[in-house]
PDB file of C-alpha atoms in Angstrom:
ATOM      1  CA  MET Q   1     -11.098 -26.495  14.402  1.00 49.00           C
ATOM      2  CA  ASN Q   2     -14.764 -27.198  15.942  1.00 53.00           C
ATOM      3  CA  PRO Q   3     -15.768 -30.872  15.870  1.00 55.00           C
ATOM      4  CA  ASN Q   4     -17.026 -30.330  12.349  1.00 56.00           C
ATOM      5  CA  GLY Q   5     -13.663 -29.049  10.992  1.00 57.00           C
ATOM      6  CA  GLU Q   6     -14.834 -25.794  10.603  1.00 57.00           C
ATOM      7  CA  LYS Q   7     -12.406 -22.932  11.796  1.00 63.00           C
ATOM      8  CA  THR Q   8     -13.344 -20.639  14.736  1.00 80.00           C
ATOM      9  CA  GLU Q   9     -14.192 -17.226  13.929  1.00 82.00           C
ATOM     10  CA  HIS Q  10     -15.296 -14.140  15.818  1.00 83.00           C
ATOM     11  CA  PHE Q  11     -16.275 -10.403  14.728  1.00 87.00           C
ATOM     12  CA  TYR Q  12     -13.305  -7.995  15.148  1.00 92.00           C
ATOM     13  CA  ASP Q  13     -12.460  -4.643  14.465  1.00 93.00           C
ATOM     14  CA  TYR Q  14      -8.701  -3.250  13.523  1.00 93.00           C
ATOM     15  CA  ALA Q  15      -8.772   0.333  14.184  1.00 93.00           C
ATOM     16  CA  LEU Q  16      -6.004   2.853  13.271  1.00 90.00           C
ATOM     17  CA  PRO Q  17      -5.370   4.982  16.051  1.00 90.00           C
ATOM     18  CA  PRO Q  18      -6.801   8.597  15.544  1.00 90.00           C
ATOM     19  CA  THR Q  19      -4.131  10.002  13.082  1.00 91.00           C
ATOM     20  CA  ALA Q  20      -3.373  13.678  13.273  1.00 93.00           C
ATOM     21  CA  LEU Q  21      -2.423  15.243   9.781  1.00 93.00           C
ATOM     22  CA  LEU Q  22      -1.489  19.143   9.152  1.00 93.00           C
ATOM     23  CA  GLY Q  23      -3.299  20.673   6.576  1.00 92.00           C
ATOM     24  CA  ASN Q  24      -2.599  18.956   3.080  1.00 93.00           C
ATOM     25  CA  ALA Q  25      -0.011  16.804   4.771  1.00 95.00           C
ATOM     26  CA  SER Q  26       0.482  13.305   3.747  1.00 95.00           C
ATOM     27  CA  ASN Q  27       1.723  10.293   5.952  1.00 94.00           C
ATOM     28  CA  THR Q  28       1.828   6.508   5.611  1.00 95.00           C
ATOM     29  CA  VAL Q  29       0.949   4.201   8.451  1.00 94.00           C
ATOM     30  CA  GLY Q  30       0.585   0.632   9.167  1.00 93.00           C
ATOM     31  CA  LEU Q  31      -1.717  -1.691  11.206  1.00 93.00           C
ATOM     32  CA  VAL Q  32      -0.242  -5.000  12.265  1.00 94.00           C
ATOM     33  CA  ILE Q  33      -2.334  -8.144  12.308  1.00 94.00           C
ATOM     34  CA  ASP Q  34      -2.190 -10.084  15.508  1.00 93.00           C
ATOM     35  CA  ALA Q  35      -0.488 -13.307  15.470  1.00 92.00           C
ATOM     36  CA  ASP Q  36      -3.041 -15.406  16.828  1.00 90.00           C
ATOM     37  CA  ALA Q  37      -5.617 -15.285  13.645  1.00 91.00           C
ATOM     38  CA  ASP Q  38      -6.142 -14.357  10.141  1.00 92.00           C
ATOM     39  CA  PHE Q  39      -8.312 -11.326   9.491  1.00 93.00           C
ATOM     40  CA  GLN Q  40     -10.998 -11.243   6.970  1.00 90.00           C
ATOM     41  CA  CYS Q  41     -11.786  -7.410   6.085  1.00 92.00           C
ATOM     42  CA  ILE Q  42     -15.565  -7.081   5.140  1.00 90.00           C
ATOM     43  CA  TRP Q  43     -16.263  -3.523   5.839  1.00 92.00           C
ATOM     44  CA  LEU Q  44     -14.433  -0.104   5.872  1.00 94.00           C
ATOM     45  CA  ILE Q  45     -15.499   2.669   8.314  1.00 94.00           C
ATOM     46  CA  ALA Q  46     -14.030   5.919   8.734  1.00 95.00           C
ATOM     47  CA  ASN Q  47     -14.222   8.895  10.858  1.00 94.00           C
ATOM     48  CA  SER Q  48     -12.461  12.381  10.580  1.00 94.00           C
ATOM     49  CA  THR Q  49     -12.759  16.171  11.060  1.00 94.00           C
ATOM     50  CA  GLY Q  50     -12.142  16.816   7.415  1.00 94.00           C
ATOM     51  CA  THR Q  51     -11.887  15.313   3.936  1.00 94.00           C
ATOM     52  CA  PHE Q  52      -8.791  13.363   3.129  1.00 96.00           C
ATOM     53  CA  ASN Q  53      -7.499  10.944   0.360  1.00 96.00           C
ATOM     54  CA  VAL Q  54      -6.447   7.382   1.117  1.00 97.00           C
ATOM     55  CA  ARG Q  55      -5.006   4.220  -0.435  1.00 97.00           C
ATOM     56  CA  PHE Q  56      -4.399   0.967   1.435  1.00 97.00           C
ATOM     57  CA  GLY Q  57      -2.964  -2.285   0.423  1.00 96.00           C
ATOM     58  CA  ASP Q  58      -1.701  -5.833   2.160  1.00 94.00           C
ATOM     59  CA  GLY Q  59       1.780  -4.873   3.668  1.00 93.00           C
ATOM     60  CA  GLY Q  60       2.735  -8.585   3.408  1.00 89.00           C
ATOM     61  CA  THR Q  61       2.352  -8.864  -0.294  1.00 89.00           C
ATOM     62  CA  GLY Q  62       2.768  -5.158  -1.250  1.00 91.00           C
ATOM     63  CA  ARG Q  63      -0.481  -5.052  -3.245  1.00 92.00           C
ATOM     64  CA  TYR Q  64      -2.629  -2.295  -3.201  1.00 94.00           C
ATOM     65  CA  PHE Q  65      -6.357  -2.179  -3.776  1.00 95.00           C
ATOM     66  CA  MET Q  66      -6.869   0.864  -5.667  1.00 96.00           C
ATOM     67  CA  SER Q  67      -4.561   2.225  -8.458  1.00 95.00           C
ATOM     68  CA  GLY Q  68      -4.426   5.703  -6.726  1.00 95.00           C
ATOM     69  CA  LEU Q  69      -5.548   7.661  -3.925  1.00 96.00           C
ATOM     70  CA  ILE Q  70      -9.488   7.937  -3.389  1.00 97.00           C
ATOM     71  CA  ALA Q  71     -11.557  10.381  -1.454  1.00 96.00           C
ATOM     72  CA  ASN Q  72     -12.719   9.049   1.908  1.00 96.00           C
ATOM     73  CA  VAL Q  73     -16.386   9.644   0.987  1.00 95.00           C
ATOM     74  CA  ASN Q  74     -16.125   7.289  -2.097  1.00 96.00           C
ATOM     75  CA  LEU Q  75     -14.561   4.314  -0.049  1.00 96.00           C
ATOM     76  CA  PHE Q  76     -15.435   4.518   3.591  1.00 95.00           C
ATOM     77  CA  GLY Q  77     -18.842   4.424   5.343  1.00 94.00           C
ATOM     78  CA  THR Q  78     -20.070   4.732   8.736  1.00 92.00           C
ATOM     79  CA  ALA Q  79     -20.887   2.360  11.374  1.00 90.00           C
ATOM     80  CA  LEU Q  80     -24.565   3.153  10.154  1.00 88.00           C
ATOM     81  CA  ALA Q  81     -23.659   2.287   6.677  1.00 89.00           C
ATOM     82  CA  PRO Q  82     -20.364   0.829   6.372  1.00 90.00           C
ATOM     83  CA  PHE Q  83     -18.715   0.222   2.937  1.00 92.00           C
ATOM     84  CA  PRO Q  84     -18.572  -3.450   1.847  1.00 90.00           C
ATOM     85  CA  MET Q  85     -15.319  -4.659   0.581  1.00 90.00           C
ATOM     86  CA  LEU Q  86     -16.274  -7.076  -1.674  1.00 85.00           C
ATOM     87  CA  PRO Q  87     -15.050  -9.794  -1.859  1.00 84.00           C
ATOM     88  CA  PRO Q  88     -13.443  -9.905   1.532  1.00 87.00           C
ATOM     89  CA  TYR Q  89      -9.931  -9.973   1.928  1.00 90.00           C
ATOM     90  CA  VAL Q  90      -8.159 -12.075   4.222  1.00 90.00           C
ATOM     91  CA  PHE Q  91      -4.882 -10.463   5.851  1.00 93.00           C
ATOM     92  CA  LYS Q  92      -2.664 -13.125   7.014  1.00 92.00           C
ATOM     93  CA  ARG Q  93      -1.781 -13.168  10.773  1.00 92.00           C
ATOM     94  CA  GLN Q  94       1.500 -11.048  11.568  1.00 93.00           C
ATOM     95  CA  GLY Q  95       1.051  -9.394   8.346  1.00 94.00           C
ATOM     96  CA  SER Q  96      -0.152  -5.604   7.990  1.00 95.00           C
ATOM     97  CA  ILE Q  97      -2.149  -3.252   6.418  1.00 96.00           C
ATOM     98  CA  THR Q  98      -0.289  -0.355   4.794  1.00 96.00           C
ATOM     99  CA  ILE Q  99      -2.400   3.067   4.523  1.00 96.00           C
ATOM    100  CA  ASP Q 100      -1.528   6.374   2.840  1.00 96.00           C
ATOM    101  CA  LEU Q 101      -3.245   9.407   3.959  1.00 96.00           C
ATOM    102  CA  THR Q 102      -3.402  12.839   2.525  1.00 96.00           C
ATOM    103  CA  ASP Q 103      -5.329  15.665   3.940  1.00 95.00           C
ATOM    104  CA  THR Q 104      -7.224  17.759   1.432  1.00 94.00           C
ATOM    105  CA  SER Q 105      -9.458  19.799   3.938  1.00 93.00           C
ATOM    106  CA  GLY Q 106      -6.121  22.085   4.215  1.00 93.00           C
ATOM    107  CA  ALA Q 107      -6.839  22.341   8.089  1.00 94.00           C
ATOM    108  CA  PRO Q 108      -5.522  20.065  10.799  1.00 94.00           C
ATOM    109  CA  ASN Q 109      -7.302  16.843  10.333  1.00 94.00           C
ATOM    110  CA  THR Q 110      -7.839  13.829  12.570  1.00 94.00           C
ATOM    111  CA  ILE Q 111      -8.609  10.636  10.902  1.00 94.00           C
ATOM    112  CA  GLN Q 112      -9.668   7.067  12.496  1.00 94.00           C
ATOM    113  CA  LEU Q 113     -10.061   4.179   9.840  1.00 94.00           C
ATOM    114  CA  VAL Q 114     -11.659   1.172  10.995  1.00 95.00           C
ATOM    115  CA  PHE Q 115     -11.227  -2.241   9.030  1.00 94.00           C
ATOM    116  CA  SER Q 116     -14.374  -4.407  10.321  1.00 93.00           C
ATOM    117  CA  GLY Q 117     -14.687  -8.142   9.775  1.00 91.00           C
ATOM    118  CA  LYS Q 118     -13.788 -11.128  11.714  1.00 90.00           C
ATOM    119  CA  LYS Q 119     -10.590 -13.034  13.047  1.00 91.00           C
ATOM    120  CA  ILE Q 120     -10.140 -16.534  11.653  1.00 88.00           C
ATOM    121  CA  PHE Q 121      -8.705 -18.979  14.361  1.00 86.00           C
ATOM    122  CA  ALA Q 122      -6.936 -22.066  13.361  1.00 76.00           C
ATOM    123  CA  SER Q 123      -8.103 -23.890  16.370  1.00 63.00           C
ATOM    124  CA  PRO Q 124     -10.253 -23.296  19.409  1.00 54.00           C
ATOM    125  CA  SER Q 125      -7.223 -23.372  21.591  1.00 50.00           C
ATOM    126  CA  SER Q 126      -6.284 -20.183  20.180  1.00 48.00           C
ATOM    127  CA  GLY Q 127      -9.432 -18.421  20.358  1.00 46.00           C
ATOM    128  CA  ALA Q 128     -10.511 -15.774  22.539  1.00 47.00           C
ATOM    129  CA  ALA Q 129     -11.601 -16.228  26.487  1.00 49.00           C
ATOM    130  CA  GLY Q 130     -15.123 -17.026  27.025  1.00 46.00           C
ATOM    131  CA  GLN Q 131     -15.203 -19.269  23.842  1.00 46.00           C
ATOM    132  CA  ILE Q 132     -17.774 -21.983  23.711  1.00 44.00           C
ATOM    133  CA  LEU Q 133     -15.272 -25.445  23.699  1.00 43.00           C
ATOM    134  CA  ARG Q 134     -16.593 -29.002  23.478  1.00 39.00           C
TER     135      ARG Q 134
ATOM    136  CA  MET U   1     -32.694 -28.078  40.509  1.00 63.00           C
ATOM    137  CA  SER U   2     -33.284 -24.388  40.272  1.00 71.00           C
ATOM    138  CA  GLN U   3     -35.180 -22.918  37.497  1.00 72.00           C
ATOM    139  CA  GLN U   4     -32.038 -21.001  36.615  1.00 64.00           C
ATOM    140  CA  SER U   5     -30.102 -24.369  36.181  1.00 66.00           C
ATOM    141  CA  ILE U   6     -32.793 -26.046  34.301  1.00 71.00           C
ATOM    142  CA  GLU U   7     -32.670 -23.197  31.748  1.00 69.00           C
ATOM    143  CA  LEU U   8     -28.720 -23.436  31.628  1.00 65.00           C
ATOM    144  CA  GLU U   9     -28.958 -27.246  31.122  1.00 69.00           C
ATOM    145  CA  ARG U  10     -31.363 -26.397  28.121  1.00 71.00           C
ATOM    146  CA  TRP U  11     -29.196 -23.927  26.832  1.00 66.00           C
ATOM    147  CA  TYR U  12     -26.023 -26.241  26.850  1.00 64.00           C
ATOM    148  CA  ALA U  13     -28.360 -28.962  25.172  1.00 67.00           C
ATOM    149  CA  ARG U  14     -29.079 -26.624  22.417  1.00 66.00           C
ATOM    150  CA  GLN U  15     -25.545 -25.598  21.862  1.00 57.00           C
ATOM    151  CA  ARG U  16     -24.712 -29.442  21.568  1.00 60.00           C
ATOM    152  CA  ARG U  17     -27.594 -29.998  19.280  1.00 60.00           C
ATOM    153  CA  ASP U  18     -26.505 -27.266  16.997  1.00 51.00           C
ATOM    154  CA  ARG U  19     -23.249 -29.081  16.393  1.00 46.00           C
ATOM    155  CA  THR U  20     -21.405 -26.323  15.036  1.00 45.00           C
ATOM    156  CA  LEU U  21     -20.141 -23.016  16.667  1.00 42.00           C
ATOM    157  CA  GLY U  22     -20.917 -21.277  13.589  1.00 41.00           C
ATOM    158  CA  GLN U  23     -24.740 -22.223  14.082  1.00 45.00           C
ATOM    159  CA  ALA U  24     -24.431 -21.150  17.816  1.00 39.00           C
ATOM    160  CA  PHE U  25     -23.496 -17.778  16.901  1.00 38.00           C
ATOM    161  CA  LEU U  26     -26.423 -17.453  14.694  1.00 41.00           C
ATOM    162  CA  ALA U  27     -28.668 -18.951  17.478  1.00 42.00           C
ATOM    163  CA  GLU U  28     -31.600 -16.772  18.664  1.00 42.00           C
ATOM    164  CA  ASP U  29     -29.400 -16.659  22.249  1.00 44.00           C
ATOM    165  CA  ALA U  30     -26.189 -16.065  20.560  1.00 41.00           C
ATOM    166  CA  PRO U  31     -23.948 -13.543  22.090  1.00 40.00           C
ATOM    167  CA  VAL U  32     -25.091  -9.974  20.896  1.00 39.00           C
ATOM    168  CA  GLN U  33     -22.695  -8.716  18.361  1.00 39.00           C
ATOM    169  CA  SER U  34     -22.419  -4.985  17.259  1.00 36.00           C
ATOM    170  CA  VAL U  35     -23.327  -5.777  13.692  1.00 37.00           C
ATOM    171  CA  PRO U  36     -26.002  -3.306  12.356  1.00 38.00           C
ATOM    172  CA  HIS U  37     -29.392  -4.800  11.126  1.00 45.00           C
ATOM    173  CA  ASP U  38     -29.066  -3.927   7.555  1.00 51.00           C
ATOM    174  CA  PRO U  39     -30.516  -6.368   4.933  1.00 59.00           C
ATOM    175  CA  ARG U  40     -27.337  -5.734   2.952  1.00 60.00           C
ATOM    176  CA  ILE U  41     -25.248  -6.589   5.792  1.00 52.00           C
ATOM    177  CA  GLU U  42     -27.136  -9.601   6.630  1.00 55.00           C
ATOM    178  CA  ALA U  43     -26.745 -10.710   3.022  1.00 60.00           C
ATOM    179  CA  ILE U  44     -23.137 -10.617   3.471  1.00 57.00           C
ATOM    180  CA  ILE U  45     -22.845 -12.191   6.878  1.00 50.00           C
ATOM    181  CA  GLU U  46     -24.840 -15.126   5.172  1.00 53.00           C
ATOM    182  CA  MET U  47     -22.434 -15.279   2.269  1.00 52.00           C
ATOM    183  CA  TYR U  48     -19.206 -15.085   4.290  1.00 46.00           C
ATOM    184  CA  TRP U  49     -20.393 -16.969   7.435  1.00 39.00           C
ATOM    185  CA  PRO U  50     -19.529 -19.960   6.782  1.00 35.00           C
ATOM    186  CA  PRO U  51     -17.564 -18.875   3.747  1.00 34.00           C
ATOM    187  CA  ARG U  52     -19.292 -18.974   0.670  1.00 37.00           C
ATOM    188  CA  LEU U  53     -18.531 -17.687  -2.889  1.00 38.00           C
ATOM    189  CA  LEU U  54     -19.842 -14.351  -4.298  1.00 38.00           C
ATOM    190  CA  ARG U  55     -22.317 -15.755  -6.520  1.00 37.00           C
ATOM    191  CA  GLY U  56     -26.095 -15.925  -6.996  1.00 38.00           C
ATOM    192  CA  ARG U  57     -27.070 -14.031  -3.954  1.00 41.00           C
ATOM    193  CA  VAL U  58     -30.303 -12.142  -3.408  1.00 40.00           C
ATOM    194  CA  TYR U  59     -28.367  -8.776  -2.549  1.00 42.00           C
ATOM    195  CA  MET U  60     -26.115  -9.206  -5.634  1.00 47.00           C
ATOM    196  CA  PRO U  61     -28.098 -11.327  -8.559  1.00 42.00           C
ATOM    197  CA  ASP U  62     -26.243 -12.420 -11.392  1.00 50.00           C
ATOM    198  CA  PHE U  63     -22.791 -12.485  -9.795  1.00 52.00           C
ATOM    199  CA  ASP U  64     -22.446 -16.110 -10.877  1.00 50.00           C
ATOM    200  CA  VAL U  65     -20.639 -14.270 -14.047  1.00 53.00           C
ATOM    201  CA  ILE U  66     -17.657 -13.967 -11.871  1.00 54.00           C
ATOM    202  CA  PRO U  67     -15.616 -17.211 -12.034  1.00 53.00           C
ATOM    203  CA  ASP U  68     -14.600 -19.486  -9.284  1.00 50.00           C
ATOM    204  CA  ARG U  69     -11.143 -17.794  -8.740  1.00 57.00           C
ATOM    205  CA  PRO U  70      -9.454 -15.899  -5.947  1.00 71.00           C
ATOM    206  CA  LEU U  71     -10.445 -12.421  -6.506  1.00 79.00           C
ATOM    207  CA  ARG U  72      -9.564  -9.380  -4.684  1.00 87.00           C
ATOM    208  CA  PHE U  73     -11.183  -5.881  -4.219  1.00 91.00           C
ATOM    209  CA  PHE U  74      -9.844  -3.198  -6.380  1.00 94.00           C
ATOM    210  CA  ALA U  75     -10.948   0.303  -7.045  1.00 96.00           C
ATOM    211  CA  TYR U  76      -9.846   2.732  -9.955  1.00 96.00           C
ATOM    212  CA  PRO U  77     -10.378   6.489  -9.283  1.00 96.00           C
ATOM    213  CA  PHE U  78     -10.901   9.226 -11.984  1.00 96.00           C
ATOM    214  CA  ASN U  79      -9.965  12.703 -10.829  1.00 96.00           C
ATOM    215  CA  PHE U  80     -11.203  15.655 -12.632  1.00 96.00           C
ATOM    216  CA  THR U  81     -10.769  19.568 -11.910  1.00 96.00           C
ATOM    217  CA  LEU U  82     -13.542  21.175 -14.210  1.00 95.00           C
ATOM    218  CA  ALA U  83     -13.755  24.871 -14.803  1.00 95.00           C
ATOM    219  CA  ALA U  84     -17.332  26.234 -15.261  1.00 94.00           C
ATOM    220  CA  ARG U  85     -19.443  24.393 -17.705  1.00 94.00           C
ATOM    221  CA  GLN U  86     -16.321  22.322 -18.896  1.00 95.00           C
ATOM    222  CA  THR U  87     -16.144  18.948 -20.167  1.00 95.00           C
ATOM    223  CA  PHE U  88     -13.373  16.651 -19.716  1.00 96.00           C
ATOM    224  CA  GLN U  89     -12.438  13.011 -20.672  1.00 95.00           C
ATOM    225  CA  GLN U  90     -10.257  11.028 -18.752  1.00 95.00           C
ATOM    226  CA  THR U  91      -8.946   7.423 -19.976  1.00 95.00           C
ATOM    227  CA  ILE U  92      -7.569   4.771 -17.598  1.00 94.00           C
ATOM    228  CA  THR U  93      -6.165   1.430 -19.030  1.00 94.00           C
ATOM    229  CA  ILE U  94      -7.427  -1.500 -17.030  1.00 92.00           C
ATOM    230  CA  ALA U  95      -4.198  -3.239 -15.884  1.00 89.00           C
ATOM    231  CA  HIS U  96      -5.933  -6.776 -14.917  1.00 86.00           C
ATOM    232  CA  ARG U  97      -9.199  -8.426 -15.756  1.00 87.00           C
ATOM    233  CA  PHE U  98     -11.605  -6.369 -13.774  1.00 89.00           C
ATOM    234  CA  TYR U  99     -15.073  -7.397 -12.775  1.00 87.00           C
ATOM    235  CA  TRP U 100     -16.805  -3.897 -12.609  1.00 89.00           C
ATOM    236  CA  TYR U 101     -19.645  -4.161 -10.165  1.00 87.00           C
ATOM    237  CA  GLY U 102     -20.102  -0.701  -8.667  1.00 90.00           C
ATOM    238  CA  LEU U 103     -19.733   3.190  -8.815  1.00 94.00           C
ATOM    239  CA  THR U 104     -19.050   5.873  -6.178  1.00 96.00           C
ATOM    240  CA  GLY U 105     -18.122   9.656  -6.877  1.00 96.00           C
ATOM    241  CA  VAL U 106     -18.106  12.715  -5.073  1.00 95.00           C
ATOM    242  CA  SER U 107     -17.838  16.394  -6.139  1.00 95.00           C
ATOM    243  CA  LEU U 108     -15.737  18.142  -3.351  1.00 92.00           C
ATOM    244  CA  ASP U 109     -17.479  21.337  -4.056  1.00 93.00           C
ATOM    245  CA  ASN U 110     -20.641  19.892  -3.554  1.00 93.00           C
ATOM    246  CA  LEU U 111     -21.794  20.784  -7.232  1.00 94.00           C
ATOM    247  CA  VAL U 112     -23.603  18.703  -9.752  1.00 91.00           C
ATOM    248  CA  TYR U 113     -22.075  17.047 -12.473  1.00 94.00           C
ATOM    249  CA  ARG U 114     -22.783  14.711 -15.387  1.00 94.00           C
ATOM    250  CA  LEU U 115     -20.882  11.391 -16.260  1.00 95.00           C
ATOM    251  CA  ARG U 116     -20.636   9.405 -19.285  1.00 94.00           C
ATOM    252  CA  ILE U 117     -18.749   6.195 -19.295  1.00 94.00           C
ATOM    253  CA  ASN U 118     -17.760   4.116 -22.267  1.00 93.00           C
ATOM    254  CA  ASP U 119     -15.240   1.353 -23.365  1.00 92.00           C
ATOM    255  CA  GLY U 120     -12.129   3.070 -24.899  1.00 91.00           C
ATOM    256  CA  ARG U 121     -11.682   0.457 -27.646  1.00 90.00           C
ATOM    257  CA  THR U 122     -14.822  -1.029 -28.703  1.00 88.00           C
ATOM    258  CA  ARG U 123     -16.725   2.401 -28.138  1.00 87.00           C
ATOM    259  CA  GLN U 124     -19.383   0.505 -26.145  1.00 87.00           C
ATOM    260  CA  GLN U 125     -21.453   3.269 -24.128  1.00 87.00           C
ATOM    261  CA  PHE U 126     -23.033   2.278 -21.073  1.00 87.00           C
ATOM    262  CA  GLN U 127     -25.837   4.756 -21.144  1.00 86.00           C
ATOM    263  CA  SER U 128     -27.529   6.547 -23.884  1.00 87.00           C
ATOM    264  CA  SER U 129     -26.708   9.945 -22.528  1.00 89.00           C
ATOM    265  CA  ALA U 130     -24.605  11.905 -20.039  1.00 91.00           C
ATOM    266  CA  ILE U 131     -26.438  11.006 -16.771  1.00 92.00           C
ATOM    267  CA  ILE U 132     -26.635  13.678 -13.727  1.00 92.00           C
ATOM    268  CA  SER U 133     -24.324  12.467 -10.725  1.00 93.00           C
ATOM    269  CA  PRO U 134     -27.100  11.491  -8.101  1.00 91.00           C
ATOM    270  CA  SER U 135     -28.601   9.325 -10.622  1.00 91.00           C
ATOM    271  CA  MET U 136     -25.488   7.630 -11.507  1.00 91.00           C
ATOM    272  CA  VAL U 137     -23.216   7.316  -8.540  1.00 94.00           C
ATOM    273  CA  GLY U 138     -23.356   6.399  -5.002  1.00 93.00           C
ATOM    274  CA  THR U 139     -20.955   6.975  -1.957  1.00 93.00           C
ATOM    275  CA  GLY U 140     -18.768   5.083   0.515  1.00 92.00           C
ATOM    276  CA  GLN U 141     -22.118   4.574   2.652  1.00 90.00           C
ATOM    277  CA  ARG U 142     -24.385   3.369  -0.325  1.00 89.00           C
ATOM    278  CA  PRO U 143     -22.459   2.617  -3.341  1.00 90.00           C
ATOM    279  CA  PHE U 144     -24.195   2.076  -6.652  1.00 89.00           C
ATOM    280  CA  TYR U 145     -24.128  -1.609  -7.417  1.00 86.00           C
ATOM    281  CA  MET U 146     -24.791  -2.557 -10.998  1.00 81.00           C
ATOM    282  CA  ARG U 147     -27.450  -5.339 -11.898  1.00 73.00           C
ATOM    283  CA  ARG U 148     -24.688  -7.585 -13.223  1.00 75.00           C
ATOM    284  CA  PRO U 149     -20.871  -7.077 -12.918  1.00 81.00           C
ATOM    285  CA  HIS U 150     -19.215  -6.171 -16.179  1.00 85.00           C
ATOM    286  CA  CYS U 151     -16.159  -7.923 -17.201  1.00 86.00           C
ATOM    287  CA  ILE U 152     -13.629  -5.498 -18.697  1.00 89.00           C
ATOM    288  CA  PRO U 153     -10.457  -7.374 -20.130  1.00 89.00           C
ATOM    289  CA  SER U 154      -6.888  -6.566 -19.194  1.00 89.00           C
ATOM    290  CA  GLN U 155      -5.250  -3.516 -21.102  1.00 92.00           C
ATOM    291  CA  ARG U 156      -8.644  -2.363 -21.930  1.00 93.00           C
ATOM    292  CA  PRO U 157      -9.046   1.695 -21.879  1.00 95.00           C
ATOM    293  CA  ILE U 158     -11.926   2.940 -20.058  1.00 95.00           C
ATOM    294  CA  ASN U 159     -13.123   6.489 -20.685  1.00 96.00           C
ATOM    295  CA  VAL U 160     -15.036   8.210 -18.154  1.00 96.00           C
ATOM    296  CA  GLN U 161     -16.370  11.804 -19.263  1.00 96.00           C
ATOM    297  CA  ALA U 162     -17.439  14.506 -16.944  1.00 96.00           C
ATOM    298  CA  GLU U 163     -19.364  17.461 -17.624  1.00 95.00           C
ATOM    299  CA  ASN U 164     -19.446  20.181 -15.008  1.00 94.00           C
ATOM    300  CA  SER U 165     -22.814  21.764 -14.801  1.00 88.00           C
ATOM    301  CA  ALA U 166     -22.335  24.430 -12.526  1.00 90.00           C
ATOM    302  CA  ALA U 167     -20.793  27.857 -12.943  1.00 93.00           C
ATOM    303  CA  ALA U 168     -18.018  27.316 -10.750  1.00 95.00           C
ATOM    304  CA  THR U 169     -14.964  25.165 -10.675  1.00 95.00           C
ATOM    305  CA  ASN U 170     -15.743  21.563  -9.616  1.00 95.00           C
ATOM    306  CA  HIS U 171     -13.367  18.895  -8.408  1.00 95.00           C
ATOM    307  CA  VAL U 172     -14.897  15.453  -8.853  1.00 96.00           C
ATOM    308  CA  GLN U 173     -13.663  11.901  -8.338  1.00 97.00           C
ATOM    309  CA  VAL U 174     -15.444   9.031  -9.861  1.00 97.00           C
ATOM    310  CA  VAL U 175     -14.569   5.424  -8.545  1.00 97.00           C
ATOM    311  CA  LEU U 176     -15.156   2.053 -10.589  1.00 96.00           C
ATOM    312  CA  LEU U 177     -15.200  -0.588  -7.965  1.00 94.00           C
ATOM    313  CA  GLY U 178     -14.819  -4.104  -8.599  1.00 91.00           C
ATOM    314  CA  ALA U 179     -12.428  -7.465  -8.130  1.00 88.00           C
ATOM    315  CA  ILE U 180      -9.361  -8.710  -9.974  1.00 87.00           C
ATOM    316  CA  TYR U 181      -7.717 -11.903 -10.117  1.00 76.00           C
ATOM    317  CA  ASP U 182      -5.165 -12.269  -6.955  1.00 64.00           C
ATOM    318  CA  GLY U 183      -2.172 -13.833  -8.409  1.00 55.00           C
TER     319      GLY U 183
END
């Protein structure tokens, strides 16, 4: 906590490593949240070489954020125009984001998803290097 | 003292005067962050840094209808495979109380379609006639946000009717964006 009792936060992106899918193939991957801080996801960004369907949820609670697979263009934006996830969701430290991917382009597809938001640290001592301390 | 050290002392003095790390991040000389300069994003940053409730913001007016409860983002997709000039209606029963605030949609064949949405139980229509897709739904990059979130009670069926305006098969997905109670 800083002197006013507020949690320390800083901008952070959790990026799914580029995932290669064969045409019309499906895959389930997971993103592990670091142990040093909770993560509040605010924006959704994706980049791919083809179209795909996606569904993701909180691996810790098993709750998904959609009732079914959603086309990437309906749920993810770009860095210029990211999709705001409202209200932002806090993934607990050492939790995970479970992601189901299904290619719909019919051709090999390389997908990268970025969950953009901020890390929420409980105390300055667990913050990143270079942080201003009192 | 050199000019550089004087400026450094002044900078530290401003940081101490700001009192909170959050304000330091928003100060004029704060470290540059890779956040796009978009009024929508700045409105979201203002909402959640420091944390605030999703209500009464310039970006999303009339969101005070959402009560002070823990909410979770949720989306309901409707998928259609429409033959040429075909009209089809799909119904989804909303599982939880759902605050519907946005719409996105896409035609995977890049064809035009029309939409009509209504409440399956009360037959309440949300438009006077079918609306062409570019005038009703947005995309992931630019979702269409409603003027005021609409509360859909639990176990309420929602009908989405899609009309294919093209003379070819049209694969359409429409997504209702909103928030549900978490817990």
